[in-house]
Amino acid sequence: MKRILSLALAAALLSAWPAAQAATAKPSTATKYPFLWRIEGKERSNQHFKSYLLGTMHLGDRRLVDIPEVVDKALAGADALYCELAMDEAQKMAPQMMLKMQLPPGESLSGQLPRDLYARLDARLRKLGTSAKRFDRFRLWGITVLVTQLEATKAGMTESLDMTLYKDAKSDGLTVGGLETFEEQLDALSQTNKQDSIALLRKSLDYMAQLDKSGKSAIGVMLDAYLTGREDALLDAAEESMGTDTELNDRVMRPLLEARNVKMTERIIEKIEKDPKKSFFFAIGALHFVGKEGIITMLRKKGYKVRRVTPPQPTWEEFLALRQRLEDMRRKTQTLERELAAAKK
């Protein structure tokens, strides 16, 4: 029972997913291009800020927890750190969390899933050292999160990047906290109806099976994309994992992410506006920052000046495309100059 409880807590604690490779892993170089932005000011205003936004992964691969110097420096100068959740408070919510993840009396996971999908889930869990029967009281949304969590555990994960930052900040005397409450995260996850939850689980298992054929893992794909520091690579990896059912994604996944982004953007603004002289450090899952509905875009739309501190170098293809655009602009300028000269004659 204790093992099931600990797995349940880890599964629901999205922002505190275990991670950091086993102690036998070889040291890795920190990423050169962390998803680090600085909030510097506001348009049409003399107001200045010195707060930072760090896009994390809720994992602890050595390449993640080996924190880049630029990130370490920004955190060292901060007055407060806010993650998605206050990690210590989340641990106190264990009993309430367990209740929310459990089905009502008389209901079971095996009774809610189609037989073929339940069999596939059981096969996947057995590969991970457990079985579907052990989680027969789990709600559908909880079991979907659990599978991903167990994949991370299988990879030798222990403590997440978010937790590492949180502990370091707390030990250094910084104010620490969360932009969301645990209840808000659980409520957001549990809003999906039964039909969509089944579809999401099926899609998740399909994607994992597809990656198995190429010797990859869902976590590995996302981690590789994250370490490039490229926003487009991260978005592409996320899109791939979401599959081709655009209707399901538009109905469930994107609104869920966007709603949380709106809320966290409002709370970031509230904190930096309340005390602009303080340096806040916000460490949130990187996918919340990027894209058209990301927090960075939302902040800029509200007039805040946000600058990427360590943007990745352009690829050769991007360089060639940029050179071509500049050449096209040069030709258009020459054409306009000739037309203007001819008009003056």
C-alpha positions as a Markdown table, in Angstrom:
| # | Residue | x | y | z |
|---|---|---|---|---|
| 1 | Met | 0.0 | 0.0 | 0.0 |
| 2 | Lys | 2.8 | 2.4 | 0.8 |
| 3 | Arg | 4.4 | 1.7 | -2.6 |
| 4 | Ile | 1.1 | 2.5 | -4.3 |
| 5 | Leu | 0.7 | 5.7 | -2.3 |
| 6 | Ser | 4.2 | 6.9 | -3.1 |
| 7 | Leu | 3.6 | 6.3 | -6.8 |
| 8 | Ala | 0.3 | 8.0 | -6.7 |
| 9 | Leu | 1.8 | 11.1 | -5.1 |
| 10 | Ala | 4.6 | 11.2 | -7.6 |
| 11 | Ala | 2.1 | 10.8 | -10.5 |
| 12 | Ala | 0.0 | 13.7 | -9.4 |
| 13 | Leu | 2.8 | 16.0 | -8.4 |
| 14 | Leu | 3.5 | 17.1 | -12.0 |
| 15 | Ser | 5.9 | 19.8 | -11.0 |
| 16 | Ala | 7.8 | 17.6 | -8.7 |
| 17 | Trp | 8.3 | 14.6 | -10.9 |
| 18 | Pro | 11.3 | 12.6 | -9.8 |
| 19 | Ala | 14.4 | 12.9 | -11.8 |
| 20 | Ala | 18.2 | 13.2 | -11.6 |
| 21 | Gln | 20.0 | 10.2 | -13.0 |
| 22 | Ala | 21.4 | 7.5 | -10.8 |
| 23 | Ala | 24.7 | 8.2 | -9.0 |
| 24 | Thr | 26.6 | 5.9 | -11.3 |
| 25 | Ala | 25.8 | 8.2 | -14.3 |
| 26 | Lys | 28.7 | 10.1 | -15.8 |
| 27 | Pro | 28.7 | 13.8 | -15.3 |
| 28 | Ser | 27.3 | 15.8 | -18.2 |
| 29 | Thr | 27.9 | 19.3 | -19.3 |
| 30 | Ala | 25.1 | 21.7 | -18.5 |
| 31 | Thr | 23.0 | 22.9 | -21.4 |
| 32 | Lys | 24.5 | 25.9 | -23.2 |
| 33 | Tyr | 21.1 | 27.4 | -24.1 |
| 34 | Pro | 18.8 | 27.3 | -21.0 |
| 35 | Phe | 15.2 | 28.6 | -21.5 |
| 36 | Leu | 16.0 | 31.7 | -19.5 |
| 37 | Trp | 14.3 | 35.0 | -20.0 |
| 38 | Arg | 14.6 | 38.3 | -18.2 |
| 39 | Ile | 11.7 | 40.7 | -17.6 |
| 40 | Glu | 13.4 | 44.1 | -18.0 |
| 41 | Gly | 10.7 | 46.7 | -18.1 |
| 42 | Lys | 7.4 | 47.8 | -19.6 |
| 43 | Glu | 6.6 | 49.6 | -22.9 |
| 44 | Arg | 5.8 | 53.3 | -22.6 |
| 45 | Ser | 6.9 | 53.3 | -19.0 |
| 46 | Asn | 10.0 | 54.1 | -17.0 |
| 47 | Gln | 9.3 | 51.1 | -14.8 |
| 48 | His | 12.2 | 48.6 | -14.7 |
| 49 | Phe | 12.3 | 45.0 | -13.5 |
| 50 | Lys | 15.0 | 42.5 | -12.8 |
| 51 | Ser | 13.1 | 39.3 | -12.6 |
| 52 | Tyr | 13.8 | 36.0 | -14.5 |
| 53 | Leu | 11.8 | 33.2 | -16.0 |
| 54 | Leu | 13.3 | 29.7 | -16.4 |
| 55 | Gly | 11.7 | 27.0 | -18.4 |
| 56 | Thr | 12.3 | 23.7 | -16.7 |
| 57 | Met | 11.5 | 20.0 | -17.3 |
| 58 | His | 10.0 | 18.2 | -14.4 |
| 59 | Leu | 12.8 | 15.7 | -14.6 |
| 60 | Gly | 16.3 | 15.4 | -13.2 |
| 61 | Asp | 18.6 | 14.1 | -15.8 |
| 62 | Arg | 22.2 | 15.0 | -15.0 |
| 63 | Arg | 22.2 | 17.5 | -17.9 |
| 64 | Leu | 19.3 | 19.3 | -16.2 |
| 65 | Val | 20.4 | 19.4 | -12.6 |
| 66 | Asp | 23.8 | 20.5 | -13.7 |
| 67 | Ile | 22.6 | 24.1 | -13.6 |
| 68 | Pro | 24.2 | 26.5 | -16.1 |
| 69 | Glu | 26.3 | 29.3 | -14.7 |
| 70 | Val | 24.0 | 32.0 | -16.2 |
| 71 | Val | 21.0 | 30.4 | -14.4 |
| 72 | Asp | 22.9 | 30.0 | -11.1 |
| 73 | Lys | 24.0 | 33.6 | -11.3 |
| 74 | Ala | 20.4 | 34.8 | -11.9 |
| 75 | Leu | 19.1 | 32.7 | -9.0 |
| 76 | Ala | 21.9 | 33.9 | -6.7 |
| 77 | Gly | 20.8 | 37.5 | -7.2 |
| 78 | Ala | 17.1 | 36.7 | -6.6 |
| 79 | Asp | 15.0 | 37.6 | -3.6 |
| 80 | Ala | 12.3 | 34.9 | -4.2 |
| 81 | Leu | 11.7 | 31.7 | -6.2 |
| 82 | Tyr | 8.3 | 30.6 | -7.4 |
| 83 | Cys | 7.8 | 27.2 | -9.1 |
| 84 | Glu | 4.4 | 25.9 | -10.4 |
| 85 | Leu | 3.8 | 24.5 | -6.9 |
| 86 | Ala | 5.2 | 25.1 | -3.5 |
| 87 | Met | 7.0 | 21.8 | -3.1 |
| 88 | Asp | 6.9 | 21.5 | 0.7 |
| 89 | Glu | 3.2 | 22.4 | 0.7 |
| 90 | Ala | 2.5 | 19.8 | -1.9 |
| 91 | Gln | 3.8 | 17.0 | 0.4 |
| 92 | Lys | 1.3 | 18.0 | 3.1 |
| 93 | Met | -1.5 | 17.6 | 0.6 |
| 94 | Ala | -0.9 | 13.8 | 0.3 |
| 95 | Pro | -4.1 | 12.6 | 1.9 |
| 96 | Gln | -6.4 | 14.9 | 0.0 |
| 97 | Met | -4.6 | 14.2 | -3.2 |
| 98 | Met | -5.0 | 10.4 | -2.8 |
| 99 | Leu | -8.7 | 10.9 | -2.3 |
| 100 | Lys | -9.1 | 12.9 | -5.5 |
| 101 | Met | -7.2 | 10.3 | -7.5 |
| 102 | Gln | -9.4 | 7.5 | -6.3 |
| 103 | Leu | -12.6 | 6.4 | -8.0 |
| 104 | Pro | -15.9 | 6.5 | -6.0 |
| 105 | Pro | -16.7 | 3.2 | -4.1 |
| 106 | Gly | -18.0 | 0.5 | -6.4 |
| 107 | Glu | -16.2 | 1.9 | -9.5 |
| 108 | Ser | -13.0 | 0.5 | -11.0 |
| 109 | Leu | -10.5 | 1.3 | -13.7 |
| 110 | Ser | -11.0 | -2.1 | -15.3 |
| 111 | Gly | -14.8 | -1.3 | -15.4 |
| 112 | Gln | -14.3 | 2.0 | -17.2 |
| 113 | Leu | -11.8 | 1.0 | -19.8 |
| 114 | Pro | -12.5 | -1.0 | -23.0 |
| 115 | Arg | -11.0 | -4.5 | -22.6 |
| 116 | Asp | -8.4 | -4.1 | -25.3 |
| 117 | Leu | -7.2 | -0.8 | -23.8 |
| 118 | Tyr | -7.0 | -2.2 | -20.3 |
| 119 | Ala | -5.0 | -5.1 | -21.6 |
| 120 | Arg | -2.6 | -2.7 | -23.4 |
| 121 | Leu | -2.3 | -0.7 | -20.2 |
| 122 | Asp | -1.6 | -3.8 | -18.1 |
| 123 | Ala | 1.1 | -4.9 | -20.6 |
| 124 | Arg | 2.8 | -1.5 | -20.4 |
| 125 | Leu | 2.7 | -1.4 | -16.6 |
| 126 | Arg | 4.2 | -4.9 | -16.4 |
| 127 | Lys | 7.1 | -3.7 | -18.5 |
| 128 | Leu | 7.6 | -1.1 | -15.8 |
| 129 | Gly | 7.5 | -3.6 | -13.0 |
| 130 | Thr | 3.9 | -3.4 | -11.8 |
| 131 | Ser | 0.4 | -4.1 | -13.1 |
| 132 | Ala | -2.9 | -2.4 | -13.9 |
| 133 | Lys | -4.6 | -4.4 | -11.1 |
| 134 | Arg | -2.6 | -2.5 | -8.5 |
| 135 | Phe | -4.1 | 0.8 | -9.6 |
| 136 | Asp | -7.7 | -0.4 | -10.2 |
| 137 | Arg | -9.0 | 2.4 | -8.0 |
| 138 | Phe | -7.3 | 5.1 | -10.0 |
| 139 | Arg | -9.3 | 7.7 | -12.0 |
| 140 | Leu | -8.6 | 7.8 | -15.7 |
| 141 | Trp | -6.6 | 11.0 | -15.7 |
| 142 | Gly | -4.5 | 9.7 | -12.8 |
| 143 | Ile | -3.5 | 6.5 | -14.6 |
| 144 | Thr | -2.4 | 8.5 | -17.8 |
| 145 | Val | -0.1 | 10.6 | -15.7 |
| 146 | Leu | 1.1 | 7.6 | -13.8 |
| 147 | Val | 2.3 | 5.8 | -16.9 |
| 148 | Thr | 4.5 | 8.7 | -17.9 |
| 149 | Gln | 5.8 | 9.0 | -14.3 |
| 150 | Leu | 6.8 | 5.4 | -14.2 |
| 151 | Glu | 8.6 | 5.7 | -17.5 |
| 152 | Ala | 10.7 | 8.4 | -15.8 |
| 153 | Thr | 11.3 | 6.2 | -12.8 |
| 154 | Lys | 12.5 | 3.4 | -15.0 |
| 155 | Ala | 15.0 | 5.8 | -16.5 |
| 156 | Gly | 16.7 | 6.1 | -13.1 |
| 157 | Met | 15.1 | 9.4 | -12.0 |
| 158 | Thr | 15.3 | 10.6 | -8.4 |
| 159 | Glu | 14.9 | 14.4 | -7.9 |
| 160 | Ser | 13.5 | 16.9 | -10.4 |
| 161 | Leu | 15.2 | 20.1 | -11.6 |
| 162 | Asp | 12.3 | 22.1 | -10.0 |
| 163 | Met | 12.8 | 20.4 | -6.7 |
| 164 | Thr | 16.6 | 21.0 | -6.8 |
| 165 | Leu | 16.1 | 24.7 | -7.5 |
| 166 | Tyr | 13.4 | 24.9 | -4.8 |
| 167 | Lys | 15.6 | 23.3 | -2.1 |
| 168 | Asp | 18.6 | 25.4 | -3.0 |
| 169 | Ala | 16.6 | 28.6 | -2.9 |
| 170 | Lys | 15.1 | 27.7 | 0.4 |
| 171 | Ser | 18.4 | 26.8 | 2.0 |
| 172 | Asp | 19.8 | 30.1 | 0.8 |
| 173 | Gly | 17.0 | 32.0 | 2.6 |
| 174 | Leu | 15.0 | 33.1 | -0.4 |
| 175 | Thr | 11.2 | 33.4 | -0.2 |
| 176 | Val | 9.8 | 30.3 | -1.9 |
| 177 | Gly | 6.3 | 29.4 | -3.1 |
| 178 | Gly | 4.1 | 28.3 | -6.0 |
| 179 | Leu | 2.2 | 30.1 | -8.7 |
| 180 | Glu | -0.6 | 27.5 | -8.5 |
| 181 | Thr | -2.1 | 25.6 | -5.6 |
| 182 | Phe | -2.1 | 21.8 | -5.6 |
| 183 | Glu | -5.9 | 21.8 | -5.7 |
| 184 | Glu | -5.9 | 24.0 | -8.9 |
| 185 | Gln | -3.5 | 21.5 | -10.7 |
| 186 | Leu | -5.6 | 18.5 | -9.7 |
| 187 | Asp | -8.9 | 20.2 | -10.6 |
| 188 | Ala | -7.5 | 21.2 | -14.0 |
| 189 | Leu | -6.4 | 17.6 | -14.7 |
| 190 | Ser | -9.7 | 16.1 | -13.5 |
| 191 | Gln | -11.9 | 18.2 | -15.7 |
| 192 | Thr | -11.5 | 15.9 | -18.7 |
| 193 | Asn | -14.6 | 13.7 | -19.3 |
| 194 | Lys | -14.5 | 9.9 | -19.5 |
| 195 | Gln | -14.6 | 9.7 | -23.3 |
| 196 | Asp | -11.7 | 12.1 | -23.8 |
| 197 | Ser | -9.7 | 10.6 | -20.9 |
| 198 | Ile | -9.9 | 7.2 | -22.6 |
| 199 | Ala | -8.9 | 8.7 | -25.9 |
| 200 | Leu | -5.9 | 10.4 | -24.2 |
| 201 | Leu | -4.8 | 7.2 | -22.6 |
| 202 | Arg | -5.0 | 5.3 | -25.9 |
| 203 | Lys | -3.1 | 8.1 | -27.7 |
| 204 | Ser | -0.4 | 8.0 | -25.0 |
| 205 | Leu | 0.1 | 4.2 | -25.3 |
| 206 | Asp | 0.1 | 4.5 | -29.1 |
| 207 | Tyr | 2.9 | 7.0 | -29.0 |
| 208 | Met | 5.0 | 5.0 | -26.5 |
| 209 | Ala | 4.6 | 1.9 | -28.7 |
| 210 | Gln | 5.7 | 3.8 | -31.7 |
| 211 | Leu | 8.8 | 5.1 | -30.0 |
| 212 | Asp | 9.6 | 1.6 | -28.7 |
| 213 | Lys | 10.1 | 0.4 | -32.3 |
| 214 | Ser | 12.9 | 3.0 | -32.7 |
| 215 | Gly | 14.4 | 2.4 | -29.3 |
| 216 | Lys | 13.3 | 5.8 | -28.0 |
| 217 | Ser | 11.2 | 7.0 | -25.1 |
| 218 | Ala | 8.7 | 9.8 | -24.8 |
| 219 | Ile | 10.8 | 11.3 | -22.0 |
| 220 | Gly | 14.0 | 11.0 | -24.1 |
| 221 | Val | 12.4 | 12.8 | -27.1 |
| 222 | Met | 11.3 | 15.7 | -25.0 |
| 223 | Leu | 14.6 | 15.9 | -23.1 |
| 224 | Asp | 16.6 | 16.0 | -26.3 |
| 225 | Ala | 14.4 | 18.8 | -27.6 |
| 226 | Tyr | 14.7 | 20.7 | -24.4 |
| 227 | Leu | 18.5 | 20.5 | -24.3 |
| 228 | Thr | 18.8 | 22.1 | -27.8 |
| 229 | Gly | 17.4 | 25.3 | -26.2 |
| 230 | Arg | 15.3 | 25.7 | -29.3 |
| 231 | Glu | 11.6 | 26.7 | -28.8 |
| 232 | Asp | 10.6 | 25.2 | -32.2 |
| 233 | Ala | 12.2 | 21.9 | -31.3 |
| 234 | Leu | 10.3 | 21.8 | -28.0 |
| 235 | Leu | 7.0 | 22.6 | -29.6 |
| 236 | Asp | 7.6 | 20.0 | -32.4 |
| 237 | Ala | 8.3 | 17.3 | -29.8 |
| 238 | Ala | 5.2 | 18.3 | -27.8 |
| 239 | Glu | 3.0 | 18.3 | -31.0 |
| 240 | Glu | 4.4 | 14.8 | -31.9 |
| 241 | Ser | 3.5 | 13.4 | -28.5 |
| 242 | Met | 0.0 | 14.9 | -28.8 |
| 243 | Gly | -0.7 | 13.0 | -32.0 |
| 244 | Thr | -2.8 | 13.8 | -35.0 |
| 245 | Asp | -6.2 | 14.1 | -33.4 |
| 246 | Thr | -6.4 | 17.9 | -33.6 |
| 247 | Glu | -10.0 | 17.9 | -32.5 |
| 248 | Leu | -9.1 | 16.2 | -29.2 |
| 249 | Asn | -6.0 | 18.4 | -28.7 |
| 250 | Asp | -8.0 | 21.6 | -29.4 |
| 251 | Arg | -10.8 | 20.5 | -27.1 |
| 252 | Val | -8.8 | 19.2 | -24.2 |
| 253 | Met | -5.0 | 19.7 | -24.2 |
| 254 | Arg | -4.6 | 23.2 | -25.5 |
| 255 | Pro | -7.3 | 24.8 | -23.5 |
| 256 | Leu | -6.0 | 23.2 | -20.4 |
| 257 | Leu | -2.5 | 24.5 | -21.0 |
| 258 | Glu | -3.7 | 28.0 | -22.1 |
| 259 | Ala | -6.0 | 28.4 | -19.0 |
| 260 | Arg | -3.1 | 27.6 | -16.7 |
| 261 | Asn | -0.8 | 30.0 | -18.7 |
| 262 | Val | -3.3 | 32.8 | -18.3 |
| 263 | Lys | -3.5 | 32.3 | -14.5 |
| 264 | Met | 0.2 | 32.0 | -14.0 |
| 265 | Thr | 0.9 | 35.1 | -16.2 |
| 266 | Glu | -1.5 | 37.1 | -14.0 |
| 267 | Arg | 0.2 | 36.0 | -10.9 |
| 268 | Ile | 3.7 | 36.7 | -12.2 |
| 269 | Ile | 2.5 | 40.3 | -13.1 |
| 270 | Glu | 0.9 | 40.7 | -9.7 |
| 271 | Lys | 4.2 | 39.8 | -7.9 |
| 272 | Ile | 6.6 | 41.9 | -10.0 |
| 273 | Glu | 4.2 | 44.9 | -10.0 |
| 274 | Lys | 3.7 | 44.8 | -6.3 |
| 275 | Asp | 7.4 | 45.0 | -5.6 |
| 276 | Pro | 9.3 | 45.9 | -8.7 |
| 277 | Lys | 12.6 | 46.4 | -6.8 |
| 278 | Lys | 12.7 | 42.8 | -5.9 |
| 279 | Ser | 14.2 | 40.2 | -8.2 |
| 280 | Phe | 11.8 | 37.3 | -8.7 |
| 281 | Phe | 12.9 | 34.0 | -10.2 |
| 282 | Phe | 10.0 | 31.9 | -11.7 |
| 283 | Ala | 10.8 | 28.3 | -12.6 |
| 284 | Ile | 8.0 | 26.7 | -14.6 |
| 285 | Gly | 7.7 | 23.9 | -17.1 |
| 286 | Ala | 9.3 | 25.2 | -20.4 |
| 287 | Leu | 6.2 | 24.4 | -22.5 |
| 288 | His | 4.2 | 27.0 | -20.5 |
| 289 | Phe | 6.5 | 29.7 | -21.8 |
| 290 | Val | 6.8 | 29.0 | -25.6 |
| 291 | Gly | 4.3 | 29.2 | -28.4 |
| 292 | Lys | 1.5 | 31.7 | -29.3 |
| 293 | Glu | -0.4 | 30.9 | -26.1 |
| 294 | Gly | 2.7 | 30.8 | -24.0 |
| 295 | Ile | 3.5 | 33.0 | -21.0 |
| 296 | Ile | 6.2 | 34.9 | -22.8 |
| 297 | Thr | 3.8 | 36.0 | -25.6 |
| 298 | Met | 1.2 | 36.9 | -23.0 |
| 299 | Leu | 3.6 | 39.1 | -21.1 |
| 300 | Arg | 4.7 | 40.9 | -24.2 |
| 301 | Lys | 1.1 | 41.5 | -25.3 |
| 302 | Lys | 0.6 | 43.2 | -22.0 |
| 303 | Gly | 3.5 | 45.5 | -22.7 |
| 304 | Tyr | 6.3 | 43.8 | -20.8 |
| 305 | Lys | 9.8 | 43.7 | -22.2 |
| 306 | Val | 11.0 | 40.1 | -22.0 |
| 307 | Arg | 14.4 | 39.1 | -23.4 |
| 308 | Arg | 15.8 | 35.6 | -23.9 |
| 309 | Val | 19.1 | 35.7 | -22.1 |
| 310 | Thr | 20.8 | 32.8 | -23.9 |
| 311 | Pro | 19.1 | 32.2 | -27.3 |
| 312 | Pro | 20.6 | 29.3 | -29.3 |
| 313 | Gln | 22.7 | 29.9 | -32.3 |
| 314 | Pro | 20.8 | 29.7 | -35.6 |
| 315 | Thr | 21.1 | 26.5 | -37.6 |
| 316 | Trp | 22.8 | 26.6 | -41.0 |
| 317 | Glu | 19.4 | 26.3 | -42.7 |
| 318 | Glu | 18.1 | 29.2 | -40.7 |
| 319 | Phe | 21.2 | 31.2 | -41.6 |
| 320 | Leu | 20.7 | 30.5 | -45.3 |
| 321 | Ala | 17.0 | 31.4 | -45.1 |
| 322 | Leu | 17.9 | 34.7 | -43.3 |
| 323 | Arg | 20.5 | 35.5 | -46.0 |
| 324 | Gln | 17.9 | 34.9 | -48.7 |
| 325 | Arg | 15.4 | 37.2 | -47.0 |
| 326 | Leu | 18.0 | 39.9 | -46.8 |
| 327 | Glu | 18.8 | 39.4 | -50.4 |
| 328 | Asp | 15.2 | 39.7 | -51.4 |
| 329 | Met | 14.8 | 42.9 | -49.3 |
| 330 | Arg | 17.9 | 44.3 | -51.0 |
| 331 | Arg | 16.4 | 43.6 | -54.5 |
| 332 | Lys | 13.1 | 45.1 | -53.6 |
| 333 | Thr | 14.8 | 48.2 | -52.2 |
| 334 | Gln | 16.8 | 48.6 | -55.5 |
| 335 | Thr | 13.6 | 48.2 | -57.5 |
| 336 | Leu | 11.9 | 50.9 | -55.5 |
| 337 | Glu | 14.9 | 53.2 | -55.8 |
| 338 | Arg | 14.8 | 52.8 | -59.6 |
| 339 | Glu | 11.1 | 53.4 | -59.7 |
| 340 | Leu | 11.4 | 56.6 | -57.6 |
| 341 | Ala | 14.3 | 57.8 | -59.8 |
| 342 | Ala | 12.3 | 57.2 | -62.9 |
| 343 | Ala | 9.3 | 59.0 | -61.5 |
| 344 | Lys | 11.4 | 62.1 | -60.8 |
| 345 | Lys | 12.5 | 62.4 | -64.5 |
